[in-house]
C-alpha positions as a printed NumPy array, in Angstrom:
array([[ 16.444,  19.761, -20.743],
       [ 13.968,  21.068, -17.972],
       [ 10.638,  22.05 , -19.114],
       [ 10.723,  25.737, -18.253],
       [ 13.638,  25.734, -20.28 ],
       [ 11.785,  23.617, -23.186],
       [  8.679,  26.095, -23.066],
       [ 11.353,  29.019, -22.956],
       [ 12.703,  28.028, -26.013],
       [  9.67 ,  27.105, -27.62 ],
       [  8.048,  30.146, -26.628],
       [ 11.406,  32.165, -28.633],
       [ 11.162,  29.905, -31.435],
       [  7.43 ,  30.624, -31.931],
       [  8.029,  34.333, -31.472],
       [ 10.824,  34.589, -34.217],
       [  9.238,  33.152, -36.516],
       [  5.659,  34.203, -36.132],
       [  7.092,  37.901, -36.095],
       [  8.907,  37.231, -38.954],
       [  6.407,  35.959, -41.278],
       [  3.72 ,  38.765, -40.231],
       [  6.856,  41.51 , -40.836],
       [  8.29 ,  40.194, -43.734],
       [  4.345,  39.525, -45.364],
       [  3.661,  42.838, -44.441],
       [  6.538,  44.509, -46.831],
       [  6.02 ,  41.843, -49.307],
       [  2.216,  42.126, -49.752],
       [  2.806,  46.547, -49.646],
       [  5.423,  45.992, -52.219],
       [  3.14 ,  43.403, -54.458],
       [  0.315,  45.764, -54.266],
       [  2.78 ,  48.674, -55.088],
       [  4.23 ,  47.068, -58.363],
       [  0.78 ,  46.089, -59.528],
       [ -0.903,  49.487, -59.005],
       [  2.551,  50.601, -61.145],
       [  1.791,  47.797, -63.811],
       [  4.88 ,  46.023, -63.26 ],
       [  4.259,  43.039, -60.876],
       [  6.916,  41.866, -58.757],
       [  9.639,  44.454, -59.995],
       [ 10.483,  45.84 , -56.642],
       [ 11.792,  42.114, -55.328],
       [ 13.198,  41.549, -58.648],
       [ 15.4  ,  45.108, -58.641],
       [ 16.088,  43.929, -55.135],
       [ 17.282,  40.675, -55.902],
       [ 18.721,  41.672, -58.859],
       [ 21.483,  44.148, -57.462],
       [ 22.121,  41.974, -54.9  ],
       [ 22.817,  38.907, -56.749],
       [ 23.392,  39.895, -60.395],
       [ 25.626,  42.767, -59.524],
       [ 23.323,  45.083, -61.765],
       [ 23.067,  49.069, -60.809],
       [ 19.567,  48.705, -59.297],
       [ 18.787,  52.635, -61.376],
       [ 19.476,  50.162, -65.017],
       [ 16.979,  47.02 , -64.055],
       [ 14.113,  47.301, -65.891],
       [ 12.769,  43.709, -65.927],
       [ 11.512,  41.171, -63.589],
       [ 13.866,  38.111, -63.305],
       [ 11.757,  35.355, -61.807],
       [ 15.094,  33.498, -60.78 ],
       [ 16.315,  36.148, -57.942],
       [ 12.905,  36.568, -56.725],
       [ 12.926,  33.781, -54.975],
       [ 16.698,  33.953, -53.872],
       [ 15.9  ,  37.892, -52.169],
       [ 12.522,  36.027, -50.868],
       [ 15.171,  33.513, -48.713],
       [ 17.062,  37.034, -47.44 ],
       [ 14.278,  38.935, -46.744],
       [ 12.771,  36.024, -44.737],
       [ 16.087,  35.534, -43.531],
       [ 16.556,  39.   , -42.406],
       [ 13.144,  39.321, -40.685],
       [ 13.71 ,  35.925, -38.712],
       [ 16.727,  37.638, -37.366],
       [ 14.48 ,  40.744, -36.363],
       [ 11.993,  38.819, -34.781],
       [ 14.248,  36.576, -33.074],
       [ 16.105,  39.43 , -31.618],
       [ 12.94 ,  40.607, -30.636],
       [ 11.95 ,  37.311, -29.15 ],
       [ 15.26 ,  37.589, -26.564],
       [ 14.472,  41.278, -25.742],
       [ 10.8  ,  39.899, -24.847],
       [ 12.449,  36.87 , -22.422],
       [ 14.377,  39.738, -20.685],
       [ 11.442,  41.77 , -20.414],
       [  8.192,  40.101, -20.674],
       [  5.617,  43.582, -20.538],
       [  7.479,  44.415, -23.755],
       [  4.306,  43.224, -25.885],
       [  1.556,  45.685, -24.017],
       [  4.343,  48.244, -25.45 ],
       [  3.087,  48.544, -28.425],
       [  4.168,  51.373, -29.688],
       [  7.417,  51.17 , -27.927],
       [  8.199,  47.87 , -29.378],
       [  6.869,  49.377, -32.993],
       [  9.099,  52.625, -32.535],
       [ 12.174,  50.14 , -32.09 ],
       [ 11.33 ,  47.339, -34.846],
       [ 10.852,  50.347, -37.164],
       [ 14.374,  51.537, -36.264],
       [ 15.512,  48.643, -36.735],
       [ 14.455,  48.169, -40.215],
       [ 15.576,  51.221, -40.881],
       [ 18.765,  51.097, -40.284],
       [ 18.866,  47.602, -41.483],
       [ 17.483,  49.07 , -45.027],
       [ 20.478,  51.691, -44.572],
       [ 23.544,  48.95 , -43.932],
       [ 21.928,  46.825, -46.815],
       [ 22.047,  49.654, -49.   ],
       [ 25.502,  50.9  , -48.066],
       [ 27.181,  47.557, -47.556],
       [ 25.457,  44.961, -50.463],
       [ 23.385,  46.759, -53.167],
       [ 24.524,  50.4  , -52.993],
       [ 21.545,  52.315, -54.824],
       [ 18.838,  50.131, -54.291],
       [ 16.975,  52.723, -51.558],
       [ 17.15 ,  55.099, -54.161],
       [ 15.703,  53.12 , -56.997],
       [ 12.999,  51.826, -54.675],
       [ 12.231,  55.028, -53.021],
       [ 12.697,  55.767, -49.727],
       [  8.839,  57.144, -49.016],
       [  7.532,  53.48 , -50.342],
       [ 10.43 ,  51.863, -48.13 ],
       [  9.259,  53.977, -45.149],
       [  5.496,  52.775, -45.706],
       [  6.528,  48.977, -45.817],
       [  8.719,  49.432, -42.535],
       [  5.836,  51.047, -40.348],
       [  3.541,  48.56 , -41.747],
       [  6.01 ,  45.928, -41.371],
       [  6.718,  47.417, -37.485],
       [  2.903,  47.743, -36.745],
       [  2.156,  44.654, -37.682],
       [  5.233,  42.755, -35.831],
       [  4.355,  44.623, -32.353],
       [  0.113,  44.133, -32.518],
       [  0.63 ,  39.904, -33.895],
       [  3.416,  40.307, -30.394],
       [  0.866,  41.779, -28.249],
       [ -1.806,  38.928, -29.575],
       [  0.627,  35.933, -29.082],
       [  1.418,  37.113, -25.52 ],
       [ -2.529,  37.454, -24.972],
       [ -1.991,  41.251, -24.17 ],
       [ -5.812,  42.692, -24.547],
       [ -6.617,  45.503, -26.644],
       [ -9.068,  47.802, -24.274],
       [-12.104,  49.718, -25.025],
       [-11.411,  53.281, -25.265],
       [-13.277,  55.17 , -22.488],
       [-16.578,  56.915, -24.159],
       [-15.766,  59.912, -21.858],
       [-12.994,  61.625, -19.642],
       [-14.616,  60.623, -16.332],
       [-14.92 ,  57.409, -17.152],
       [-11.368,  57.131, -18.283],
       [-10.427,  58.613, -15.081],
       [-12.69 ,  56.511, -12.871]])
């Protein structure tokens, strides 16, 4: 294996799964914050994790069970390593992609849309209702925004200094 292609894949690897952790902390941390301010710590997982591998109708879970916590915490890790590793290739193909910011947030937070959307349709149908779309939406652009700025710092993109007036942002 040549070294450009070693630091190529090392440089993916490292991108996958440093995106993944900073999305997937991002929604877990929202959601943890979420069920505590709502007195019921680590429901939202459990409802999760529950409908998808309990079979229950995610509207009739009322209680946390510990056990599928940790199972949905595999998928949901799972799930944003596949995110950020997509987004790892779409950087090798196009390497300004992390001083996009906001284009690279518009397009993770599509994708986890629509990735909430086919999970709900296709594995535990009812779950974005039970959850709540507006909380789901929240998690997803903090999830995006945070997945696109820890992107921009790994490829050492700098964050400028706003101009303190027109001319000078002009000259």
């Amino acid at each position: 294996m040549s070294q450009d292609h070693a630091t190529k894949l090392n440089d993916f690897l490292y991108d996958s799964v440093y995106s993944a952790a900073v999305g997937a902390a991002a929604v877990a941390i929202f959601f943890l914050i979420s069920d505590l301010l709502q007195g019921q710590p680590l429901f939202t997982p459990s409802l999760v994790g529950s409908a998808l591998f309990l079979g229950l109708d995610p509207a009739s879970v009322g209680t946390v069970h510990l056990g599928v916590i940790g199972l949905f915490s595999l998928v949901h890790f799972a799930a944003f390593f596949a995110l950020g590793a997509t987004t790892s290739w779409a950087i090798q193909r196009e390497p300004r992609l992390p001083a996009r910011s906001m284009v690279l947030a518009i397009a993770l937070f599509a994708s986890l849309e629509g990735g909430v959307l086919i999970f709900d349709a296709l594995f535990a149908p009812g779950t974005l209702a039970a959850v709540g779309h507006g909380e789901i939406l929240v998690a997803n652009v903090l999830a995006a925004s945070s997945m696109a700025l820890s992107l921009r710092h790994a490829h050492g993109v700098p964050f400028s200094r706003p101009a303190s007036s027109p001319a000078q942002a002009l000259g």
